Amino acid sequence: MPGKTEIDIDYVADLARIELTEEEKEQFSAQLVEILNHFKSLREVDVSGIEPTAHPFPLYNVWGEDVVEPGFTTEEALANAPAQRENQIVVPKIVEDA
Amino acid sequence: MPELYYKSAADLSRLLASGEISARELIQSVIDRTQNVEEKVHAFLRFDPEAALAKAAQCDERRSAGKSLGPLDGIPVALKDLICESGQGLTCGSRILEKYVSPYDATCVAKLKENGTILWGRMNMDEFAMGSSTENSGYQNTANPWDVSRIPGGSSGGSAAAVAAGETIAALGSDTGGSIRQPASLCGVVGLKPSYGLVSRYGLAAFASSLDQIGPITRTVEDSALLLQAIAGYDTLDSTSYQADIPDYTASLNSAPKPWKLGLPKEYFEEGLDPQIRQLVEKVIDFYKSEGCQIIEVSLPHTNLALPVYYVLAPAEASSNLARYDGVRYSHRSKQANDHVGLYFKSRGEGFGPEVKRRIILGTYVLSSGYYDAYYLRAQKVRTLIRNDFLEAFKQVDALITPVSPTAAFKIGERSGDPLSMYLSDIYTLSVNLAGLPGISVPCGFNSDKMPVGVQLIGQPYREAELLSIAHLYDSVHRFGMEHPVL
């Protein structure tokens, strides 16, 4: 579980699905603690009754007409795939053998 | 004709229209210049002279047939390498997208093509636009053309350096916390970040979606208006696109100057600002006074919270946006993985550079269970306070005058080991993104090292026409963006 004043770097890297080297873990932990300490002022602001801003102007759902429009061909859609076979993207096996 | 590559887009447009020059002569001048100086500047990730010459030939044919596509027909424009251009590579400055080819045009690119611009190069940048010096590129460092031992700013450092060096006439960049305005200032050119949603983000690789905006980097404010005219406007392909009529930005530039009320936010002139930059900005203020503008001191009391708010929100959004680079459908795939989860971990660990990893970790942390309310939600609330500060100030004034960056360009390597000192490069620009406002960096002189300095003008939401005419009043007289480095 994440610590109180330190970042549990393994836990966070696991959430982010990034493999870090030991040097990176050490460096980032120290730097992020420094950065978060610099942000202490955030905790001192009175935000009671203040609405959060997610976007600079109010946004609502934007609906499109449900009509068929030209899209990518299979070839175009797969053009950047790292591995493909029979018009599909190849990935490592996900389901365990029975 | 000498030095076509250093003229403004507006001047070149007139020369093209009158038939004094051809689009081929113009692009040849830019190509020759680039081939002479690029080994010092390293602004481009890729450029293609042959393709550019072929496009220019088409421009000349159109024009001689009386079918010119308008004032930008034949003007060379370079694109920051995170804006999709069909059939071209798109690295975002990252090794994780080393082999990616854009399958479609960004809306702004489609519009530039409709306007006949010659898209002629892909510009270096900090990886995924995270940085203030372009040193976070996964490919190369770009030099500041005014002193090649210094950084060009970032993250649109390649775009700004190329405009300053005469390697293109104009460029597009993107700005999430200052990434157009800060490098424009450090390279002595004009950089505009439009209001949030004015330019479609369709085809812009996302960094922080509630902050990102595309904008032009040019030599003059007039050129900035020309480019904005081409790329602004509502787009059904971007659900955050702003619905409004687009005025004629160039026509309104030269409307009679009004006695504008201009605000000086006192928090932007406190300690930390280089005294030479303060002096140069004060000269700009004196100019506006002499033009009959009223100068009013205003206060934006939550200014010192912009940095923490930004570095909570932007990394949080980035950690979510960059989850797509998982090595499955596109992007680098590790050859070391044995299973599908390992594929994510290893592909991302190998493909991302240190600053991107640092921000993904920071963003993941502030969104993680137990910290969401303390950091993310709280930062969103303080964002409201920051925006309200501006709206309050705009009850008194038409626009604000501030510095762009607390210092001029620093030396390559000087801050690259210390993320926090790098983050402080953007303290005067971040709030503008948080509040969704338009901001423009206009060159306003040089410091004692002969390095360029910019002034920032901040306008009211979606009032780019007014902001540009205020900026043009200064720029049309001073034209510091038309001064050139010796390379």
Coordinates of C-alpha atoms in Angstrom, one line a residue:
Chain A
M1 CA 0.0 0.0 0.0
P2 CA 1.2 3.5 -0.6
G3 CA 3.1 5.0 2.3
K4 CA 2.2 8.3 4.0
T5 CA 5.0 10.6 3.0
E6 CA 6.8 8.4 0.5
I7 CA 5.6 7.0 -2.7
D8 CA 5.4 3.3 -3.0
I9 CA 7.0 3.3 -6.4
D10 CA 6.4 -0.4 -7.1
Y11 CA 2.7 -0.1 -6.4
V12 CA 2.3 3.0 -8.6
A13 CA 4.5 1.6 -11.5
D14 CA 2.3 -1.6 -11.3
L15 CA -0.8 0.5 -11.7
A16 CA 0.8 2.4 -14.6
R17 CA 1.9 -0.9 -16.3
I18 CA 5.5 0.4 -16.7
E19 CA 8.6 -1.6 -16.0
L20 CA 11.1 0.6 -14.2
T21 CA 14.8 -0.1 -13.6
E22 CA 16.1 0.0 -10.0
E23 CA 17.9 3.3 -10.8
E24 CA 14.7 4.8 -12.2
K25 CA 12.7 3.7 -9.1
E26 CA 15.2 5.3 -6.8
Q27 CA 15.5 8.5 -8.8
F28 CA 11.8 9.0 -9.4
S29 CA 10.8 8.3 -5.8
A30 CA 13.1 11.0 -4.6
Q31 CA 12.1 13.5 -7.3
L32 CA 8.4 12.8 -6.8
V33 CA 8.5 13.3 -3.1
E34 CA 10.3 16.6 -3.7
I35 CA 7.7 17.6 -6.3
L36 CA 4.8 16.7 -4.0
N37 CA 6.3 18.6 -1.1
H38 CA 6.4 21.6 -3.4
F39 CA 2.7 21.2 -3.9
K40 CA 1.8 21.4 -0.2
S41 CA 0.3 24.8 -0.8
L42 CA -2.6 23.1 -2.6
R43 CA -3.7 21.6 0.7
E44 CA -3.9 25.0 2.4
V45 CA -6.5 26.5 0.0
D46 CA -10.0 26.8 1.2
V47 CA -12.0 25.0 -1.5
S48 CA -15.3 24.6 0.3
G49 CA -18.2 25.3 -1.9
I50 CA -16.0 25.5 -5.0
E51 CA -17.0 23.5 -8.1
P52 CA -14.2 21.6 -9.8
T53 CA -13.3 22.7 -13.4
A54 CA -12.8 19.7 -15.7
H55 CA -12.7 21.8 -18.9
P56 CA -12.3 25.6 -19.3
F57 CA -15.8 25.9 -20.7
P58 CA -18.9 23.8 -20.1
L59 CA -19.0 20.7 -22.2
Y60 CA -22.0 18.6 -23.0
N61 CA -22.4 15.4 -25.0
V62 CA -22.0 16.0 -28.7
W63 CA -24.2 13.6 -30.7
G64 CA -23.6 12.6 -34.3
E65 CA -26.1 11.3 -36.8
D66 CA -26.0 7.5 -36.9
V67 CA -25.0 7.2 -40.5
V68 CA -22.5 5.0 -42.3
E69 CA -19.4 7.0 -43.4
P70 CA -16.2 5.9 -45.1
G71 CA -13.7 4.5 -42.7
F72 CA -10.3 2.7 -42.8
T73 CA -9.9 -0.4 -44.8
T74 CA -8.7 -3.4 -42.9
E75 CA -5.2 -2.8 -44.4
E76 CA -5.1 0.8 -43.2
A77 CA -6.4 -0.1 -39.8
L78 CA -3.7 -2.7 -39.3
A79 CA -0.9 -0.7 -41.0
N80 CA 0.7 0.2 -37.6
A81 CA 0.2 -3.1 -35.9
P82 CA 3.5 -4.6 -34.5
A83 CA 2.4 -8.1 -35.5
Q84 CA -0.6 -9.3 -37.6
R85 CA -1.9 -12.4 -39.3
E86 CA -5.1 -13.1 -41.3
N87 CA -6.4 -9.5 -40.9
Q88 CA -6.0 -9.6 -37.1
I89 CA -3.5 -8.3 -34.6
V90 CA -1.3 -11.0 -33.0
V91 CA -0.8 -10.8 -29.2
P92 CA 0.7 -13.2 -26.7
K93 CA -1.6 -15.9 -25.5
I94 CA -4.1 -14.6 -22.9
V95 CA -6.0 -17.7 -21.9
E96 CA -4.2 -20.4 -20.0
D97 CA -4.1 -24.0 -21.3
A98 CA -6.7 -26.2 -19.6
Chain B
M1 CA 16.2 37.2 -54.9
P2 CA 18.2 36.9 -51.6
E3 CA 16.8 35.7 -48.3
L4 CA 13.3 34.8 -49.3
Y5 CA 13.5 32.4 -46.4
Y6 CA 13.6 35.3 -43.9
K7 CA 10.6 37.2 -45.1
S8 CA 7.2 37.1 -43.4
A9 CA 4.4 35.0 -44.8
A10 CA 2.4 38.1 -45.5
D11 CA 5.2 39.7 -47.5
L12 CA 5.8 36.4 -49.4
S13 CA 2.1 36.1 -50.1
R14 CA 2.1 39.5 -51.8
L15 CA 5.2 38.6 -53.8
L16 CA 3.6 35.4 -54.9
A17 CA 0.3 37.1 -55.8
S18 CA 2.1 39.8 -57.9
G19 CA 4.1 37.1 -59.7
E20 CA 7.5 38.6 -58.5
I21 CA 8.4 35.2 -57.1
S22 CA 7.3 31.6 -57.7
A23 CA 6.4 29.0 -55.0
R24 CA 9.3 27.0 -56.4
E25 CA 11.8 29.8 -55.9
L26 CA 10.5 30.2 -52.3
I27 CA 10.7 26.6 -51.3
Q28 CA 14.1 26.3 -52.9
S29 CA 15.3 29.2 -50.8
V30 CA 14.0 27.5 -47.7
I31 CA 15.5 24.1 -48.7
D32 CA 18.9 25.7 -49.4
R33 CA 18.9 27.5 -46.1
T34 CA 17.9 24.4 -44.2
Q35 CA 20.6 22.4 -45.9
N36 CA 23.1 25.1 -44.8
V37 CA 22.2 25.5 -41.2
E38 CA 20.3 22.4 -40.1
E39 CA 23.5 20.6 -39.0
K40 CA 23.8 23.4 -36.3
V41 CA 20.2 23.7 -35.4
H42 CA 18.8 20.1 -35.5
A43 CA 15.2 21.4 -35.6
F44 CA 13.8 18.8 -38.0
L45 CA 13.1 15.1 -37.4
R46 CA 12.4 14.6 -41.1
F47 CA 12.1 16.8 -44.2
D48 CA 11.6 16.0 -47.9
P49 CA 12.9 18.5 -50.4
E50 CA 11.7 16.6 -53.4
A51 CA 8.1 16.3 -52.2
A52 CA 8.1 20.0 -51.2
L53 CA 9.4 21.0 -54.7
A54 CA 6.6 19.0 -56.3
K55 CA 4.0 20.6 -54.2
A56 CA 5.4 24.0 -55.0
A57 CA 5.2 23.2 -58.7
Q58 CA 1.5 22.5 -58.2
C59 CA 1.1 25.9 -56.5
D60 CA 2.6 27.7 -59.4
E61 CA 0.4 25.8 -61.9
R62 CA -2.7 26.7 -59.9
R63 CA -1.7 30.3 -59.7
S64 CA -0.9 30.7 -63.4
A65 CA -4.3 29.1 -64.1
G66 CA -6.0 31.7 -61.9
K67 CA -6.9 29.2 -59.3
S68 CA -4.9 30.3 -56.3
L69 CA -6.1 28.9 -53.0
G70 CA -5.6 32.2 -51.2
P71 CA -3.0 34.1 -49.2
L72 CA -1.2 30.9 -47.9
D73 CA -0.9 29.2 -51.2
G74 CA 2.7 28.3 -51.6
I75 CA 3.8 29.3 -48.1
P76 CA 6.1 26.6 -46.5
V77 CA 4.8 25.5 -43.1
A78 CA 6.4 22.9 -40.7
L79 CA 4.5 20.7 -38.3
K80 CA 5.5 19.7 -34.8
D81 CA 5.8 15.9 -34.9
L82 CA 2.6 15.2 -32.9
I83 CA 0.2 16.5 -35.5
C84 CA -1.1 13.8 -37.9
E85 CA -0.2 14.2 -41.6
S86 CA -1.5 11.3 -43.7
G87 CA 1.3 9.0 -44.8
Q88 CA 4.0 10.7 -42.7
G89 CA 5.7 9.5 -39.6
L90 CA 4.4 10.7 -36.3
T91 CA 6.9 10.1 -33.5
C92 CA 5.7 12.6 -30.8
G93 CA 9.5 12.8 -30.1
S94 CA 9.2 9.3 -28.6
R95 CA 11.0 6.1 -29.4
I96 CA 7.7 4.3 -28.7
L97 CA 6.3 5.7 -31.9
E98 CA 9.5 5.4 -34.0
K99 CA 7.7 3.4 -36.8
Y100 CA 4.2 4.9 -36.6
V101 CA 2.8 6.4 -39.8
S102 CA -0.3 8.6 -39.6
P103 CA -3.3 7.0 -41.3
Y104 CA -5.2 10.3 -41.7
D105 CA -4.8 14.1 -41.6
A106 CA -5.4 16.2 -38.5
T107 CA -8.2 18.7 -39.1
C108 CA -5.7 21.6 -39.0
V109 CA -3.5 19.8 -41.5
A110 CA -6.5 19.2 -43.9
K111 CA -7.2 22.9 -43.6
L112 CA -3.6 23.9 -44.3
K113 CA -3.7 21.7 -47.4
E114 CA -6.9 23.3 -48.6
N115 CA -5.2 26.6 -48.2
G116 CA -2.3 25.5 -50.4
T117 CA 0.5 25.6 -47.8
I118 CA 3.6 23.5 -48.5
L119 CA 3.9 21.1 -45.5
W120 CA 7.5 20.5 -45.6
G121 CA 8.9 19.1 -42.4
R122 CA 8.3 17.4 -39.1
M123 CA 9.7 19.2 -36.2
N124 CA 11.6 18.0 -33.1
M125 CA 9.9 18.3 -29.7
D126 CA 10.1 17.1 -26.1
E127 CA 8.7 13.6 -25.9
F128 CA 4.9 13.8 -25.9
A129 CA 5.2 17.5 -25.4
M130 CA 6.5 17.1 -21.9
G131 CA 9.3 19.6 -21.3
S132 CA 10.5 23.1 -21.7
S133 CA 13.8 22.7 -23.5
T134 CA 13.3 20.0 -26.2
E135 CA 16.0 18.0 -24.4
N136 CA 13.4 15.3 -23.6
S137 CA 13.2 14.4 -27.3
G138 CA 14.0 10.7 -27.8
Y139 CA 16.0 11.6 -30.9
Q140 CA 18.1 14.7 -30.7
N141 CA 18.7 18.1 -29.0
T142 CA 17.6 21.2 -30.9
A143 CA 19.8 24.3 -30.6
N144 CA 18.7 27.8 -30.1
P145 CA 19.6 29.6 -33.4
W146 CA 20.7 32.7 -31.4
D147 CA 23.3 30.7 -29.5
V148 CA 23.7 27.0 -30.4
S149 CA 25.0 26.2 -26.9
R150 CA 21.5 27.1 -25.5
I151 CA 18.1 25.4 -25.5
P152 CA 15.4 26.6 -27.9
G153 CA 12.7 26.2 -25.2
G154 CA 10.0 23.6 -25.5
S155 CA 8.2 21.6 -26.0
S156 CA 7.7 23.0 -29.6
G157 CA 11.4 23.7 -29.7
G158 CA 12.0 22.4 -33.2
S159 CA 9.1 24.5 -34.6
A160 CA 10.3 27.7 -33.0
A161 CA 14.0 27.2 -33.8
A162 CA 13.2 26.5 -37.5
V163 CA 11.1 29.7 -37.8
A164 CA 13.9 31.7 -36.2
A165 CA 16.6 30.1 -38.3
G166 CA 14.9 30.6 -41.6
E167 CA 14.3 26.9 -42.2
T168 CA 10.6 27.4 -42.6
I169 CA 8.3 30.5 -42.9
A170 CA 5.9 29.3 -40.3
A171 CA 5.2 26.3 -38.1
L172 CA 2.5 24.8 -36.0
G173 CA 3.1 23.8 -32.4
S174 CA 1.0 22.6 -29.5
D175 CA 0.7 24.3 -26.1
T176 CA -0.4 22.5 -22.9
G177 CA 1.3 24.8 -20.4
G178 CA 3.4 27.1 -22.5
S179 CA 4.8 24.9 -25.2
I180 CA 4.2 27.3 -28.1
R181 CA 4.7 30.6 -26.2
Q182 CA 7.9 29.8 -24.2
P183 CA 10.0 28.5 -27.2
A184 CA 8.7 31.3 -29.4
S185 CA 9.9 33.8 -26.7
L186 CA 13.3 32.0 -26.3
C187 CA 13.9 32.0 -30.1
G188 CA 12.6 35.5 -30.8
V189 CA 9.5 34.7 -32.8
V190 CA 5.7 35.0 -32.3
G191 CA 3.8 32.1 -30.7
L192 CA 0.0 32.0 -30.3
K193 CA -2.0 29.7 -28.1
P194 CA -5.6 30.1 -29.0
S195 CA -8.5 29.7 -26.6
Y196 CA -9.3 26.1 -25.6
G197 CA -11.3 24.5 -28.4
L198 CA -10.8 27.2 -31.0
V199 CA -8.6 24.9 -33.1
S200 CA -9.7 21.3 -33.5
R201 CA -7.6 18.8 -31.7
Y202 CA -8.6 16.0 -34.0
G203 CA -5.3 14.4 -35.1
L204 CA -3.2 16.0 -32.3
A205 CA -1.6 13.2 -30.2
A206 CA -3.1 13.9 -26.8
F207 CA -1.0 14.9 -23.8
A208 CA -3.5 16.6 -21.4
S209 CA -6.9 16.9 -23.1
S210 CA -8.4 19.7 -21.1
L211 CA -5.4 21.9 -21.7
D212 CA -3.9 21.0 -25.2
Q213 CA -4.3 23.5 -28.0
I214 CA -2.7 23.8 -31.5
G215 CA -1.4 27.2 -32.6
P216 CA 1.0 28.9 -35.0
I217 CA 4.6 30.0 -34.6
T218 CA 5.5 32.8 -37.0
R219 CA 7.8 35.9 -37.4
T220 CA 5.0 38.5 -37.1
V221 CA 1.7 38.9 -35.4
E222 CA 0.2 39.4 -38.9
D223 CA 1.4 36.0 -39.9
S224 CA -0.1 34.5 -36.8
A225 CA -3.5 35.9 -37.8
L226 CA -3.1 34.5 -41.3
L227 CA -2.3 31.0 -40.0
L228 CA -5.0 31.1 -37.3
Q229 CA -7.5 32.1 -40.0
A230 CA -6.7 28.9 -41.8
I231 CA -6.9 26.5 -38.9
A232 CA -9.5 27.8 -36.5
G233 CA -13.1 26.6 -36.5
Y234 CA -15.7 24.2 -35.2
D235 CA -15.1 20.5 -36.0
T236 CA -17.5 17.7 -35.5
L237 CA -14.5 15.3 -35.1
D238 CA -13.4 17.0 -31.9
S239 CA -16.1 16.8 -29.2
T240 CA -14.4 19.7 -27.3
S241 CA -14.4 21.9 -30.3
Y242 CA -15.8 25.4 -29.6
Q243 CA -18.9 26.4 -31.7
A244 CA -18.5 30.0 -32.8
D245 CA -18.3 32.1 -36.0
I246 CA -14.7 32.8 -36.9
P247 CA -14.1 36.5 -37.6
D248 CA -11.6 37.9 -40.2
Y249 CA -8.5 38.0 -38.0
T250 CA -6.3 39.8 -40.6
A251 CA -8.9 42.4 -41.6
S252 CA -9.5 43.3 -37.9
L253 CA -5.7 43.7 -37.3
N254 CA -5.6 47.0 -38.9
S255 CA -8.8 48.5 -37.6
A256 CA -8.1 51.7 -35.7
P257 CA -6.4 51.1 -32.4
K258 CA -8.7 51.6 -29.5
P259 CA -7.7 53.0 -26.1
W260 CA -7.4 49.6 -24.6
K261 CA -7.3 49.0 -20.9
L262 CA -4.3 46.7 -20.2
G263 CA -3.8 45.0 -16.9
L264 CA -0.5 44.2 -15.2
P265 CA -1.0 41.2 -12.8
K266 CA 1.3 42.2 -9.9
E267 CA 2.0 38.5 -9.1
Y268 CA 3.8 38.2 -12.4
F269 CA 6.4 40.8 -11.6
E270 CA 7.5 39.6 -8.2
E271 CA 10.8 37.9 -7.3
G272 CA 12.1 35.2 -9.7
L273 CA 11.8 37.5 -12.7
D274 CA 15.1 38.3 -14.4
P275 CA 15.6 42.1 -14.1
Q276 CA 16.6 42.4 -17.7
I277 CA 13.3 40.8 -18.8
R278 CA 11.4 43.0 -16.4
Q279 CA 13.0 46.1 -18.1
L280 CA 12.1 44.9 -21.6
V281 CA 8.5 44.2 -20.6
E282 CA 8.4 47.6 -19.0
K283 CA 9.4 49.2 -22.3
V284 CA 6.4 47.4 -23.9
I285 CA 4.2 48.8 -21.2
D286 CA 5.6 52.3 -22.0
F287 CA 4.8 51.8 -25.7
Y288 CA 1.2 51.0 -25.0
K289 CA 1.0 54.1 -22.6
S290 CA 2.3 56.3 -25.4
E291 CA -0.4 54.9 -27.7
G292 CA -3.0 56.1 -25.3
C293 CA -3.8 52.8 -23.5
Q294 CA -4.7 52.8 -19.9
I295 CA -2.4 50.6 -17.8
I296 CA -4.0 49.2 -14.6
E297 CA -2.4 47.0 -12.0
V298 CA -4.6 44.0 -11.2
S299 CA -4.2 41.0 -9.0
L300 CA -4.6 37.3 -9.8
P301 CA -4.3 36.1 -6.2
H302 CA -4.1 32.3 -6.9
T303 CA -1.2 32.6 -9.3
N304 CA 1.3 30.8 -7.1
L305 CA -1.0 27.7 -7.1
A306 CA -0.9 27.4 -10.9
L307 CA 2.2 25.3 -10.9
P308 CA 1.0 22.7 -8.4
V309 CA -2.5 22.6 -10.1
Y310 CA -0.9 22.1 -13.5
Y311 CA 1.5 19.4 -12.3
V312 CA -1.4 17.4 -10.7
L313 CA -3.9 17.8 -13.6
A314 CA -1.6 17.5 -16.6
P315 CA 0.3 14.3 -15.5
A316 CA -3.1 12.8 -14.4
E317 CA -4.6 13.4 -17.8
A318 CA -1.4 12.2 -19.4
S319 CA -1.3 9.0 -17.4
S320 CA -4.7 8.2 -18.8
N321 CA -4.0 9.3 -22.4
L322 CA -0.7 7.5 -22.7
A323 CA -2.2 4.2 -21.6
R324 CA -3.0 3.6 -25.3
Y325 CA 0.7 3.0 -26.0
D326 CA 0.7 -0.6 -24.9
G327 CA 2.5 -2.3 -27.7
V328 CA -0.7 -4.1 -29.0
R329 CA -2.4 -2.2 -31.8
Y330 CA 0.5 0.2 -32.6
S331 CA 3.6 1.6 -31.0
H332 CA 6.8 -0.2 -29.9
R333 CA 6.4 -3.9 -28.9
S334 CA 9.0 -5.4 -26.7
K335 CA 10.6 -8.6 -27.9
Q336 CA 11.3 -9.6 -24.2
A337 CA 7.7 -10.3 -23.1
N338 CA 6.4 -13.8 -22.4
D339 CA 2.8 -12.9 -21.7
H340 CA 0.3 -10.2 -22.4
V341 CA 0.7 -8.3 -19.2
G342 CA 4.5 -8.5 -19.5
L343 CA 4.1 -7.1 -23.0
Y344 CA 2.5 -3.9 -21.6
F345 CA 5.2 -3.5 -18.9
K346 CA 8.2 -4.1 -21.1
S347 CA 7.0 -2.2 -24.2
R348 CA 6.2 0.9 -22.1
G349 CA 9.4 0.5 -20.0
E350 CA 11.5 0.3 -23.2
G351 CA 9.6 2.9 -25.3
F352 CA 9.1 5.8 -23.0
G353 CA 11.9 8.2 -21.9
P354 CA 12.5 9.3 -18.3
E355 CA 10.4 12.5 -18.2
V356 CA 7.3 10.7 -19.7
K357 CA 7.7 7.9 -17.2
R358 CA 8.1 10.4 -14.3
R359 CA 4.9 12.2 -15.3
I360 CA 2.9 8.9 -15.9
I361 CA 4.0 7.8 -12.4
L362 CA 3.1 11.2 -10.9
G363 CA -0.2 11.2 -12.7
T364 CA -1.0 7.6 -11.7
Y365 CA -0.2 8.5 -8.1
V366 CA -2.4 11.5 -7.8
L367 CA -5.3 9.5 -9.3
S368 CA -4.7 6.4 -7.2
S369 CA -7.1 5.3 -4.4
G370 CA -6.7 7.5 -1.3
Y371 CA -5.1 10.4 -3.1
Y372 CA -7.7 11.3 -5.7
D373 CA -9.6 13.8 -3.4
A374 CA -6.4 15.2 -1.9
Y375 CA -4.7 16.0 -5.2
Y376 CA -6.8 15.6 -8.3
L377 CA -10.2 16.8 -7.2
R378 CA -8.7 19.6 -5.1
A379 CA -6.5 20.7 -8.1
Q380 CA -9.7 20.9 -10.2
K381 CA -11.3 23.1 -7.6
V382 CA -8.3 25.4 -7.4
R383 CA -8.4 25.5 -11.2
T384 CA -11.8 27.1 -10.8
L385 CA -10.3 29.8 -8.5
I386 CA -7.5 30.5 -11.0
R387 CA -10.0 30.9 -13.8
N388 CA -12.2 33.1 -11.7
D389 CA -9.2 35.4 -11.0
F390 CA -8.8 36.0 -14.7
L391 CA -12.5 36.6 -15.3
E392 CA -12.6 39.0 -12.4
A393 CA -9.6 40.9 -13.9
F394 CA -11.3 41.1 -17.3
K395 CA -14.1 43.1 -15.7
Q396 CA -11.5 45.9 -15.5
V397 CA -9.2 45.3 -18.5
D398 CA -9.3 44.1 -22.1
A399 CA -6.0 42.1 -21.9
L400 CA -3.1 41.4 -19.6
I401 CA 0.6 42.1 -20.2
T402 CA 3.1 39.7 -18.5
P403 CA 6.5 38.2 -19.1
V404 CA 6.5 34.8 -21.0
S405 CA 9.4 33.1 -19.2
P406 CA 11.3 34.2 -16.0
T407 CA 14.6 33.8 -17.9
A408 CA 16.0 33.9 -21.4
A409 CA 17.2 30.6 -23.0
F410 CA 19.5 28.6 -20.6
K411 CA 22.4 26.4 -21.6
I412 CA 21.8 22.9 -22.9
G413 CA 22.1 20.5 -19.9
E414 CA 21.8 23.3 -17.3
R415 CA 18.4 22.1 -15.9
S416 CA 18.0 18.7 -17.4
G417 CA 18.8 16.9 -14.1
D418 CA 16.3 18.8 -12.0
P419 CA 12.7 18.4 -13.1
L420 CA 11.3 21.0 -10.6
S421 CA 13.6 23.8 -11.9
M422 CA 12.6 22.9 -15.4
Y423 CA 8.9 23.1 -14.5
L424 CA 9.4 26.6 -13.1
S425 CA 10.2 27.8 -16.7
D426 CA 6.5 27.8 -17.4
I427 CA 5.2 29.7 -14.3
Y428 CA 3.9 32.6 -16.4
T429 CA 2.2 30.5 -19.1
L430 CA 0.5 27.6 -17.3
S431 CA -2.4 29.6 -15.9
V432 CA -3.5 30.6 -19.4
N433 CA -4.1 26.9 -20.3
L434 CA -5.8 26.2 -16.9
A435 CA -8.2 29.1 -17.6
G436 CA -8.6 28.2 -21.3
L437 CA -7.6 31.7 -22.5
P438 CA -5.8 32.9 -25.6
G439 CA -2.2 34.0 -25.0
I440 CA 0.5 35.3 -27.4
S441 CA 4.2 35.7 -27.1
V442 CA 5.6 38.6 -29.0
P443 CA 9.4 39.3 -29.3
C444 CA 10.2 42.5 -27.4
G445 CA 14.0 42.8 -27.6
F446 CA 17.2 41.2 -26.5
N447 CA 19.1 40.8 -23.2
S448 CA 22.8 41.6 -22.7
D449 CA 23.8 38.2 -24.1
K450 CA 21.9 39.1 -27.3
M451 CA 19.3 36.4 -26.5
P452 CA 15.7 37.2 -27.5
V453 CA 13.0 38.0 -24.9
G454 CA 9.2 37.8 -25.4
V455 CA 6.3 39.6 -23.8
Q456 CA 3.0 37.7 -23.2
L457 CA -0.4 39.3 -23.9
I458 CA -3.3 37.3 -22.5
G459 CA -6.8 37.9 -23.9
Q460 CA -10.4 37.1 -23.0
P461 CA -11.8 33.8 -24.0
Y462 CA -12.4 33.5 -27.8
R463 CA -11.5 37.1 -28.4
E464 CA -8.4 36.3 -30.5
A465 CA -9.3 39.1 -32.9
E466 CA -8.9 41.7 -30.2
L467 CA -5.8 40.1 -28.7
L468 CA -4.1 39.9 -32.2
S469 CA -4.9 43.6 -32.9
I470 CA -3.4 44.6 -29.5
A471 CA -0.3 42.6 -30.2
H472 CA -0.1 43.8 -33.8
L473 CA -0.1 47.5 -32.6
Y474 CA 3.2 46.7 -30.9
D475 CA 4.7 44.2 -33.3
S476 CA 4.0 46.2 -36.5
V477 CA 6.2 49.0 -35.1
H478 CA 8.9 46.9 -33.5
R479 CA 9.2 43.8 -35.7
F480 CA 11.8 42.1 -33.4
G481 CA 10.7 38.7 -35.0
M482 CA 12.2 39.9 -38.3
E483 CA 15.7 40.2 -36.7
H484 CA 17.9 37.2 -37.5
P485 CA 20.5 35.2 -35.8
V486 CA 24.0 34.7 -37.3
L487 CA 24.4 31.0 -38.1

